[in-house]
PDB file of C-alpha atoms in Angstrom:
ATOM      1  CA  UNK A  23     -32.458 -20.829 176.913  1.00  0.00           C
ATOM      2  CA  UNK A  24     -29.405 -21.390 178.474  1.00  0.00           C
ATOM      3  CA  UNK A  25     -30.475 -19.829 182.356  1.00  0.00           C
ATOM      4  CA  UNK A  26     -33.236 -21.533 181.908  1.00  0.00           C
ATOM      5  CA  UNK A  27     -31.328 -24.597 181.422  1.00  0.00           C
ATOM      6  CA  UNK A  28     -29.029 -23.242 184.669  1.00  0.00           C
ATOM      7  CA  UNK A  29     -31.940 -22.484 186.919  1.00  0.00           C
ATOM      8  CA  UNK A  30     -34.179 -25.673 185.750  1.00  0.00           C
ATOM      9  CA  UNK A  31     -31.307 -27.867 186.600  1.00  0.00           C
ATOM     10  CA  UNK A  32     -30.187 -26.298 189.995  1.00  0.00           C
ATOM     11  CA  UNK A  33     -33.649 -26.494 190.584  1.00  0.00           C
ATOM     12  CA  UNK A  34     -33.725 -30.213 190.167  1.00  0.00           C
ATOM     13  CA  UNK A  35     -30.735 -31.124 191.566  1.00  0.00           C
ATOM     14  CA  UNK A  36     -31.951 -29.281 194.826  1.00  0.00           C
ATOM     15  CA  UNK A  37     -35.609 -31.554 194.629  1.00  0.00           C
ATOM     16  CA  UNK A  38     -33.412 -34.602 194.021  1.00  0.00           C
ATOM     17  CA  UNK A  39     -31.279 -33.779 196.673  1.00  0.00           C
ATOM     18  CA  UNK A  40     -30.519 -36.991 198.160  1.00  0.00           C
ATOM     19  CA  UNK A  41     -31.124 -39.144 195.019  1.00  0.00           C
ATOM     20  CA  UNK A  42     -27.940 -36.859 193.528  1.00  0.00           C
ATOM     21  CA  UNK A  43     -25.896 -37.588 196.708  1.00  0.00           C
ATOM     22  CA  UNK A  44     -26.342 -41.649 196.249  1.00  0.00           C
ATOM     23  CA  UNK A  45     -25.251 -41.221 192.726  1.00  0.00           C
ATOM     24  CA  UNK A  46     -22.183 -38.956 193.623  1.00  0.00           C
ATOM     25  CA  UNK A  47     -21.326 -41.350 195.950  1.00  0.00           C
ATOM     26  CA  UNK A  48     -21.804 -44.258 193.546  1.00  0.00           C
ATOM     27  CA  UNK A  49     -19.595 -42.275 191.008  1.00  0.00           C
ATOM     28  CA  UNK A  50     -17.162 -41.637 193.877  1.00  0.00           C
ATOM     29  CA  UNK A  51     -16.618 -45.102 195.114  1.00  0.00           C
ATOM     30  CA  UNK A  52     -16.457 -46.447 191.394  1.00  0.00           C
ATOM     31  CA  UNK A  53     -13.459 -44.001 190.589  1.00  0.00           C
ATOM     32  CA  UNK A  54     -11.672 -44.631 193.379  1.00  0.00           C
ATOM     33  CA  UNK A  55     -12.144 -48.703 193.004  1.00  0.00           C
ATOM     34  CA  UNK A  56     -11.011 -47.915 189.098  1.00  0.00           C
ATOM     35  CA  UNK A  57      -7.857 -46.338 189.940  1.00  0.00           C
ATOM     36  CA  UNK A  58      -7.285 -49.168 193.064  1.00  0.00           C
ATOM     37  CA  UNK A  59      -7.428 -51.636 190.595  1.00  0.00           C
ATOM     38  CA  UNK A  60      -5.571 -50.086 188.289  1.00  0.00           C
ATOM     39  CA  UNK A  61      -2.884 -49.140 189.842  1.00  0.00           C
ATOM     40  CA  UNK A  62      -2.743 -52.790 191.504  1.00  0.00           C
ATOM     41  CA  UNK A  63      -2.921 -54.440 188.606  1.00  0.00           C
ATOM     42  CA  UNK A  64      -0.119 -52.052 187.211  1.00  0.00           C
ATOM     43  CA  UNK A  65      -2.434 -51.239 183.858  1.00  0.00           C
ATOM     44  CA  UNK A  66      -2.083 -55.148 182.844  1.00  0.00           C
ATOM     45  CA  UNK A  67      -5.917 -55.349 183.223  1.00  0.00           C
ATOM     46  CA  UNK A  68      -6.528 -52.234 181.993  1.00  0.00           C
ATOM     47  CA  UNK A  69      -9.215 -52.726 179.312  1.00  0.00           C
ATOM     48  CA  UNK A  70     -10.804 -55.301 181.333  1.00  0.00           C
ATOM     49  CA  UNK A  71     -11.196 -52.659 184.085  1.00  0.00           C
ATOM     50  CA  UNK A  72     -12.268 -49.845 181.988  1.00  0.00           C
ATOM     51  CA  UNK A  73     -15.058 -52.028 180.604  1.00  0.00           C
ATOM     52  CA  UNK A  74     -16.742 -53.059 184.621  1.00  0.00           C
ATOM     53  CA  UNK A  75     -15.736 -49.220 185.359  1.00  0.00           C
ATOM     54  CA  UNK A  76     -17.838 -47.984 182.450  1.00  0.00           C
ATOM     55  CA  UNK A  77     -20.751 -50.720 183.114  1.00  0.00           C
ATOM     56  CA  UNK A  78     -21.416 -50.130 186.402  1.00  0.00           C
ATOM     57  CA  UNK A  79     -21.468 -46.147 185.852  1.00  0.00           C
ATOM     58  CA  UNK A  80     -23.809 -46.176 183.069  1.00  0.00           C
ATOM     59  CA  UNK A  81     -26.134 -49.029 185.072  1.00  0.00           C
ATOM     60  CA  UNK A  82     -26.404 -46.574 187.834  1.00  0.00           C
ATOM     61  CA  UNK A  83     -26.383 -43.489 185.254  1.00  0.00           C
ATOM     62  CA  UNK A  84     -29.032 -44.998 183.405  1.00  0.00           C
ATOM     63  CA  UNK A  85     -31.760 -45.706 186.548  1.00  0.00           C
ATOM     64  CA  UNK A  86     -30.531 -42.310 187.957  1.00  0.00           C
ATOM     65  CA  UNK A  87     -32.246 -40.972 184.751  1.00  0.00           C
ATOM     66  CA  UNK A  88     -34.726 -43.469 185.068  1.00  0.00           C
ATOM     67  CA  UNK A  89     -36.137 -42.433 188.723  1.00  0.00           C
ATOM     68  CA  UNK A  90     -35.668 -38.874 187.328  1.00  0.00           C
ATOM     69  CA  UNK A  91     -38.384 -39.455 185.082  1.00  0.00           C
ATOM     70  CA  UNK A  92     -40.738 -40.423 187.984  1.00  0.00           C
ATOM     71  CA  UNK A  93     -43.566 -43.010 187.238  1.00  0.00           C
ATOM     72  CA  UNK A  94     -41.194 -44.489 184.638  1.00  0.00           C
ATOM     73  CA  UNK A  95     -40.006 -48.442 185.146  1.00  0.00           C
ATOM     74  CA  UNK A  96     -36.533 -50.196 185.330  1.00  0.00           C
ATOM     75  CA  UNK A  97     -36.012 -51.955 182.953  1.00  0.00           C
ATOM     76  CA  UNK A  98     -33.235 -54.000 184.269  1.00  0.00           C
ATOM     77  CA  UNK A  99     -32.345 -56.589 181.436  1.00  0.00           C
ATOM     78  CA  UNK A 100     -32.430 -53.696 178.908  1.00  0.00           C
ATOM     79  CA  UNK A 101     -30.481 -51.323 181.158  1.00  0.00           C
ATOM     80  CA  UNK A 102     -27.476 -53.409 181.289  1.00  0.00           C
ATOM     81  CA  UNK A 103     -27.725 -54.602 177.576  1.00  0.00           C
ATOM     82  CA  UNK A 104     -27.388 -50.722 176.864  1.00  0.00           C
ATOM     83  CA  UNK A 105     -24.784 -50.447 179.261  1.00  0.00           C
ATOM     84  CA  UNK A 106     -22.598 -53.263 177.843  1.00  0.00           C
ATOM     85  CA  UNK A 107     -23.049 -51.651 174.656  1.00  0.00           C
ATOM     86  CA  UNK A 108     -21.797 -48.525 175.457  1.00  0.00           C
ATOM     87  CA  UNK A 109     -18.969 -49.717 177.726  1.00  0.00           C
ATOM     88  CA  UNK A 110     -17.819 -51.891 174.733  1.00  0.00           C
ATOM     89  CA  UNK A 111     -17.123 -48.598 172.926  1.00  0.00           C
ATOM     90  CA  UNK A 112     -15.985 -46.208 175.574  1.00  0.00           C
ATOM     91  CA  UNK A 113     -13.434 -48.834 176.937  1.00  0.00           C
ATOM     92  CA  UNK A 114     -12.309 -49.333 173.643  1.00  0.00           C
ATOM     93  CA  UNK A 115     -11.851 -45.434 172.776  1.00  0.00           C
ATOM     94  CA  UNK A 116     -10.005 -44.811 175.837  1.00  0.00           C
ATOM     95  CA  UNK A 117      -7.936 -47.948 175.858  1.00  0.00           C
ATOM     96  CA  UNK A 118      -6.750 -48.313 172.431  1.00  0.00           C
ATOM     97  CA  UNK A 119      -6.921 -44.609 172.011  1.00  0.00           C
ATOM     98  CA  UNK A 120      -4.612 -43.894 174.562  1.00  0.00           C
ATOM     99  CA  UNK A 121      -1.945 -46.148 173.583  1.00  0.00           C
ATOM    100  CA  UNK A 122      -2.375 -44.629 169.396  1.00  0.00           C
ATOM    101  CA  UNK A 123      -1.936 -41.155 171.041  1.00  0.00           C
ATOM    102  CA  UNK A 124       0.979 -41.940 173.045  1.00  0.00           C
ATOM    103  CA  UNK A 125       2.444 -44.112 169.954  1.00  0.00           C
ATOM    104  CA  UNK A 126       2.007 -41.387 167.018  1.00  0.00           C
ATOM    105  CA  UNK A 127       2.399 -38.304 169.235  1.00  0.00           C
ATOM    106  CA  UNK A 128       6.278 -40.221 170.419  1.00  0.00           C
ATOM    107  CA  UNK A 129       7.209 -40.565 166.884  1.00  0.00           C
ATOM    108  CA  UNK A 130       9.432 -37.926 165.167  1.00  0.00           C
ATOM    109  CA  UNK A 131       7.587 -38.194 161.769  1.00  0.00           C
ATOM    110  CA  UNK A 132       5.312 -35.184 161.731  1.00  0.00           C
ATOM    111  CA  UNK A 133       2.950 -36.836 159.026  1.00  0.00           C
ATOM    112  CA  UNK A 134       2.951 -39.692 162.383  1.00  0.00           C
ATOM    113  CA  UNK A 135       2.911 -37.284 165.005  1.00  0.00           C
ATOM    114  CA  UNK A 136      -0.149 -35.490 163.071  1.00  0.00           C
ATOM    115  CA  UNK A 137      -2.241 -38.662 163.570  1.00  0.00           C
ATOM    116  CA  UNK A 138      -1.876 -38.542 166.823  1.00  0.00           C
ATOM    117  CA  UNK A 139      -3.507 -35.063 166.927  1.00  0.00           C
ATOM    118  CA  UNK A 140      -5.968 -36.551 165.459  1.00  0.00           C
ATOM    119  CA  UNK A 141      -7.107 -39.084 167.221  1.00  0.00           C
ATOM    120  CA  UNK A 142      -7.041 -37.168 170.116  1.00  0.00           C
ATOM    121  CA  UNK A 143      -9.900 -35.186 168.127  1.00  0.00           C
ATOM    122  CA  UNK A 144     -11.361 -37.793 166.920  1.00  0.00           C
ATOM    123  CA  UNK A 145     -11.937 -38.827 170.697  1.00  0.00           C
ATOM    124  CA  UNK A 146     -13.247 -35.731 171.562  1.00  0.00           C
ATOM    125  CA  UNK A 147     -16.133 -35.415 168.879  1.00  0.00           C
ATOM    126  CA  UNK A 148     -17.115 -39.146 169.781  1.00  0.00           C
ATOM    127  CA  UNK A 149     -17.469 -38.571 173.629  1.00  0.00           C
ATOM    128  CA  UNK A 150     -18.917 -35.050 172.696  1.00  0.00           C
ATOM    129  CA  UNK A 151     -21.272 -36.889 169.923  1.00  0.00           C
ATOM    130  CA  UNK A 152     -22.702 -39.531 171.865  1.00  0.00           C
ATOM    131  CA  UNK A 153     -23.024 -36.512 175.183  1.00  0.00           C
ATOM    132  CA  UNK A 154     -27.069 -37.286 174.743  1.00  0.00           C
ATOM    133  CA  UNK A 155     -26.841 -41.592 174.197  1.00  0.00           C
ATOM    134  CA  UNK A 156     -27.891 -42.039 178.226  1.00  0.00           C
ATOM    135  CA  UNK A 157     -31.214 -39.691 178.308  1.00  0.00           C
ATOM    136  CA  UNK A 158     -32.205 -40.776 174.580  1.00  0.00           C
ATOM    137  CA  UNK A 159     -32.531 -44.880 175.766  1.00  0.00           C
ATOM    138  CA  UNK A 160     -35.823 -44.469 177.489  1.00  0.00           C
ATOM    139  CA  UNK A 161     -37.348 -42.666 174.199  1.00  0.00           C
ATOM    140  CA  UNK A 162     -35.668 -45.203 171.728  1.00  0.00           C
ATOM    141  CA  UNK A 163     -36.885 -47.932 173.657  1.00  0.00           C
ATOM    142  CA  UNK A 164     -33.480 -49.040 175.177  1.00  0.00           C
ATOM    143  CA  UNK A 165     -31.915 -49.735 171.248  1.00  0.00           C
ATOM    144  CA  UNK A 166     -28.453 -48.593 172.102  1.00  0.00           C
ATOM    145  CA  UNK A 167     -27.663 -48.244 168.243  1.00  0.00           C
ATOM    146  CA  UNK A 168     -30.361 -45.812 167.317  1.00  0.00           C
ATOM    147  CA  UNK A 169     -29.260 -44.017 170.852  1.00  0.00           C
ATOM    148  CA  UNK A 170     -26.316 -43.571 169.826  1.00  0.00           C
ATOM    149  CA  UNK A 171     -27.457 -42.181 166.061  1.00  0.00           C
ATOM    150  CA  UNK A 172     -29.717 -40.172 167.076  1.00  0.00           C
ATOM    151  CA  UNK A 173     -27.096 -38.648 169.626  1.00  0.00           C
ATOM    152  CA  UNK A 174     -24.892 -37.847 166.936  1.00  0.00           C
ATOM    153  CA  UNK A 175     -27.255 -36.537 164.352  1.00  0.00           C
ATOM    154  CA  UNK A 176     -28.872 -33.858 167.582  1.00  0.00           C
ATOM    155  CA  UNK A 177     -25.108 -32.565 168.347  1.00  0.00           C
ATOM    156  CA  UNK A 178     -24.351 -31.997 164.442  1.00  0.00           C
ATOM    157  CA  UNK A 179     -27.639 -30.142 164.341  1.00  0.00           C
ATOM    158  CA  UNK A 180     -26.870 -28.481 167.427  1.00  0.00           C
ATOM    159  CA  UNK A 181     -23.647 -28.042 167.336  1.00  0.00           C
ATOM    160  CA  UNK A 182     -23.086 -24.834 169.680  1.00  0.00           C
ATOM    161  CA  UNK A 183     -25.906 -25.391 171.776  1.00  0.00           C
ATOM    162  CA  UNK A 184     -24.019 -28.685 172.671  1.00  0.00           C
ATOM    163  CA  UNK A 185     -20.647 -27.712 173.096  1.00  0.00           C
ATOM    164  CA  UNK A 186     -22.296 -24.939 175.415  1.00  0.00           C
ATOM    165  CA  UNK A 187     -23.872 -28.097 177.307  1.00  0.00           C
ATOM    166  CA  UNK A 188     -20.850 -29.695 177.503  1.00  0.00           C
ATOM    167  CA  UNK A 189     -18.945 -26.578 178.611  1.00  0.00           C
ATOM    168  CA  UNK A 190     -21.661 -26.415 181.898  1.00  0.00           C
ATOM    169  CA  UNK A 191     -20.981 -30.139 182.154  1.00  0.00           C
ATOM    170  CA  UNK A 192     -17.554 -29.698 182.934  1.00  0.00           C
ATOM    171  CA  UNK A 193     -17.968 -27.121 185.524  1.00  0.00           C
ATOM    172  CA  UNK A 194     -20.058 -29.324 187.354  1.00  0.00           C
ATOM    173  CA  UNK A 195     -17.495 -32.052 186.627  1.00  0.00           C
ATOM    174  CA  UNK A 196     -15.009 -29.403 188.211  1.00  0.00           C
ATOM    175  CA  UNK A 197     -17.247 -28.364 190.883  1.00  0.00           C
ATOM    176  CA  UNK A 198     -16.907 -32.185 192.336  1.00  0.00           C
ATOM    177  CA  UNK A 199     -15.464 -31.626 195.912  1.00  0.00           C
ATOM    178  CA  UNK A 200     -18.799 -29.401 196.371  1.00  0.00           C
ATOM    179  CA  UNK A 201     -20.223 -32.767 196.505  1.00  0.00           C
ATOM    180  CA  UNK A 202     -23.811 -31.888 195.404  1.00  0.00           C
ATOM    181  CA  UNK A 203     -22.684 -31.409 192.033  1.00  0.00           C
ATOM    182  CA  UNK A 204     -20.216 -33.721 190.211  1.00  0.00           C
ATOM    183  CA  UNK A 205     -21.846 -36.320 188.360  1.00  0.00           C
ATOM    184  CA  UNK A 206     -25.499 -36.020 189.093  1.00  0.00           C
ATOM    185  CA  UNK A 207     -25.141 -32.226 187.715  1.00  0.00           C
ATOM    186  CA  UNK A 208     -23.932 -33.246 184.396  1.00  0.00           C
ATOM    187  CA  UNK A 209     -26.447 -36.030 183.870  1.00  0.00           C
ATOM    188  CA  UNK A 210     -29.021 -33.490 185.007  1.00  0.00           C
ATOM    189  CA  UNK A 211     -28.180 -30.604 183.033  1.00  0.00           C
ATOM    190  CA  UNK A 212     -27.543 -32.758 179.580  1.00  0.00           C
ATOM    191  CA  UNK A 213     -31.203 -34.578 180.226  1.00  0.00           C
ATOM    192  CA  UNK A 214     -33.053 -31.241 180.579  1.00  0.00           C
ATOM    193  CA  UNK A 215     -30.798 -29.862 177.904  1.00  0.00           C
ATOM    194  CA  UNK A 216     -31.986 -32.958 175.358  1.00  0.00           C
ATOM    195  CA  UNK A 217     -35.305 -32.376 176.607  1.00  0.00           C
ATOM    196  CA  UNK A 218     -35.126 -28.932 175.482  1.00  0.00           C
ATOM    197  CA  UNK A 219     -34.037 -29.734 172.095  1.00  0.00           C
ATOM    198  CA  UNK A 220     -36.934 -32.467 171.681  1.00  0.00           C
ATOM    199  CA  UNK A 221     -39.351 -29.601 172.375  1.00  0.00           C
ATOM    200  CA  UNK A 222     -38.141 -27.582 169.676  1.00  0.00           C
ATOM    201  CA  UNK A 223     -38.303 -30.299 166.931  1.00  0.00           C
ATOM    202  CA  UNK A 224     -41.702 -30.681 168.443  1.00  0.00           C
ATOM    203  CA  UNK A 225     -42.745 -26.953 168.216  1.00  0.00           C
ATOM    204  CA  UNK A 226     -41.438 -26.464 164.080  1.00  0.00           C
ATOM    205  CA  UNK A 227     -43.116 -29.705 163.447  1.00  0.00           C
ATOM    206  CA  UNK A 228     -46.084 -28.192 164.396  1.00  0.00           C
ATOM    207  CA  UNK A 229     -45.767 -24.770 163.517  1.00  0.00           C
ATOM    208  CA  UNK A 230     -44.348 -25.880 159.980  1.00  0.00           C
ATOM    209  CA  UNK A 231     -44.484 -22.566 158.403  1.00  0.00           C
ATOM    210  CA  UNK A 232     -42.376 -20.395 161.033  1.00  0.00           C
ATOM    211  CA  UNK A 233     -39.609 -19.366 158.802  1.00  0.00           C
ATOM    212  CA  UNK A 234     -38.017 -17.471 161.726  1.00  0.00           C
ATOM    213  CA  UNK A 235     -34.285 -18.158 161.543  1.00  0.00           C
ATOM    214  CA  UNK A 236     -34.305 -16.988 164.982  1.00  0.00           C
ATOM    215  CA  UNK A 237     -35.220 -20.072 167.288  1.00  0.00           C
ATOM    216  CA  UNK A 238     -37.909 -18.638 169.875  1.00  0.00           C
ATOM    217  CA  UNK A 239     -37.320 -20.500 173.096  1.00  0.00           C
ATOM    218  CA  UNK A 240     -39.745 -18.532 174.866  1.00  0.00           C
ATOM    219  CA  UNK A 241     -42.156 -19.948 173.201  1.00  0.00           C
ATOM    220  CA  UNK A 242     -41.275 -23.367 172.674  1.00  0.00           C
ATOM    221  CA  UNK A 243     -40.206 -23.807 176.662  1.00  0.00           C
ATOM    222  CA  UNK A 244     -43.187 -21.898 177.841  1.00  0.00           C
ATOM    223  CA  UNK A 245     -44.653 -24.326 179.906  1.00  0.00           C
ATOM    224  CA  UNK A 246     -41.375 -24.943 181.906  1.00  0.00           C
ATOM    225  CA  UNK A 247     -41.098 -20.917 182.329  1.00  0.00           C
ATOM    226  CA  UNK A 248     -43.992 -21.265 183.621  1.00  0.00           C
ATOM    227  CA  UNK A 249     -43.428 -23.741 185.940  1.00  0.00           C
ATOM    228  CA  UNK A 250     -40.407 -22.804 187.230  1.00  0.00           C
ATOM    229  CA  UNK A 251     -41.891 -19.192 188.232  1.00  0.00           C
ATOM    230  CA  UNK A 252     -43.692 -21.270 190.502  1.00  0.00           C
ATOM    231  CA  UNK A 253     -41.083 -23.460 192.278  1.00  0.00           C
ATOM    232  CA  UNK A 254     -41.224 -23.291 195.617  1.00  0.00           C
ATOM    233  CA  UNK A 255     -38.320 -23.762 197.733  1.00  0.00           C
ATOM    234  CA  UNK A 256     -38.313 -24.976 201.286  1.00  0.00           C
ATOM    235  CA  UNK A 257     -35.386 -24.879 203.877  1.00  0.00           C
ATOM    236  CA  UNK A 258     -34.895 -29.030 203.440  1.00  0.00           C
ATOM    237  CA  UNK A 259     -34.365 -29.590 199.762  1.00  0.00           C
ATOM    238  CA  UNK A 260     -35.712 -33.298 200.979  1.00  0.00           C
ATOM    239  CA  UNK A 261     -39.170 -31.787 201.829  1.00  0.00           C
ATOM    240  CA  UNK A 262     -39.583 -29.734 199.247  1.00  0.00           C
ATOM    241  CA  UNK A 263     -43.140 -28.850 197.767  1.00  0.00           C
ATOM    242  CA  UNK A 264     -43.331 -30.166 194.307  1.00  0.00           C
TER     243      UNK A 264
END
C-alpha cells in the first residue's frame, strides 16, 4: 500500500507540476510574511498573525485540493468559512499552547513540569488527528465540524497507517529546498492516502463477509494499480499524457 501511495503521489506531483510550484510558492511567501510580521511586531500580534497565517494557507490548501480533483467547483464562500474554522483552532493550539508549554515545562514542580509534557502531546495527537480535515471538506460538503470528526475517528482507526502518512509528510516537509516537494507533497500524499482509506471502507462494506484480518490492498486499490502501470511519462511533466 504504502509504494503505491509513494509512486501514486510522485506520480501526481510530476502531472501537477506547475500547479505544485504556485502552491510552494504560495506556502513560501506566506512563511516568510509570518515570520516578517512577527518578528516586527516583536510577538505582540502574535495570535492575530497566526490566525491570517493559517487562513490564507488553508484557502489556498483547500482549492489546491480542489483543482486536484479536476471537474470539481470552488466553492469560495464555503472555502473560507472552513478555513476560518480551522484557523480558529490551529492559532489557538499553537498560541496558547506555546505559552502553557513554556509556563509548566519552567516550573520546578514535577507534577507542573509533567503538564507541560503533556500538552506538548496533547498538541501532537490534535495536529496528527485532524492530518485528513483539508481532503475530507469536499466529501462532507464543506461542514468543518464533521471534517474534523470524521478526521479523528479515520486516524484512531488507522492509527499506524497514519502516523506512517505523517512520517512521509515530513520528509517532504524536509525535502523543502528541493522546491517541487514541500507543501504540495504533503497535501498530495495525505489526499491519496485518505482516498485510499475511503476505498477500503468501501470494499468491506461491500464484501461484508471477508473475515480476513489481513487487509488486501491489492484488491481494494486495483483499479489505481492498474492505472498507474499505465502512466506515461513525458520529458515536460507540463505536457504530460494523462
Amino acid at each position: 500500500m504504502f509504494k503505491l501511495l509513494i509512486k501514486k503521489s510522485l506520480l501526481d506531483i510530476y502531472d501537477n507540476f506547475l500547479l505544485v510550484l504556485f502552491e510552494n510558492t504560495i506556502f513560501f511567501g506566506l512563511t516568510f510574511l509570518f515570520f516578517f510580521l512577527k518578528n516586527r511586531f516583536n510577538n505582540k500580534y502574535l495570535f492575530v498573525i497566526l490566525f491570517f497565517y493559517f487562513l490564507l494557507l488553508s484557502i489556498s490548501i483547500i482549492v489546491f485540493i480542489t483543482i486536484l480533483a479536476k471537474n470539481s467547483e470552488i466553492k469560495i464562500f464555503r472555502t473560507i468559512l472552513s478555513s476560518i474554522y480551522i484557523s480558529l483552532i490551529y492559532g489557538g493550539i499553537i498560541f496558547f499552547g506555546f505559552y502553557s508549554v513554556l509556563y509548566y515545562l519552567s516550573m520546578e514542580n514535577i507534577i507542573l513540569k509533567s503538564l507541560g509534557f503533556l500538552a506538548i502531546w496533547i498538541i501532537l495527537i490534535f495536529f496528527t488527528g485532524s492530518i485528513y480535515y483539508y481532503p475530507l471538506l469536499k466529501e462532507s460538503g464543506y461542514k468543518a465540524t464533521k471534517s474534523l470528526k470524521k478526521s479523528f475517528l479515520l486516524f484512531f482507526d488507522n492509527a499506524v497507517i497514519t502516523l506512517l502518512v505523517l512520517l512521509l509528510s515530513l520528509i517532504g516537509l524536509l525535502l523543502t529546498p528541493f522546491i517541487i516537494f514541500s507543501l504540495s507533497s504533503v497535501i498530495i500524499v495525505i489526499n491519496n492516502a485518505l482516498a485510499f482509506l475511503l476505498k477500503k471502507y468501501e470494499y468491506y462494506d461491500e464484501y461484508q463477509n471477508d473475515n480476513s484480518k489481513k487487509i488486501k490492498w491489492e484488491k481494494i486499490l486495483k483499479d489505481e494499480i492498474r492505472e498507474i502501470s499505465h502512466k506515461k511519462i513525458s520529458i515536460f511533466p507540463w505536457r504530460a499524457s494523462k
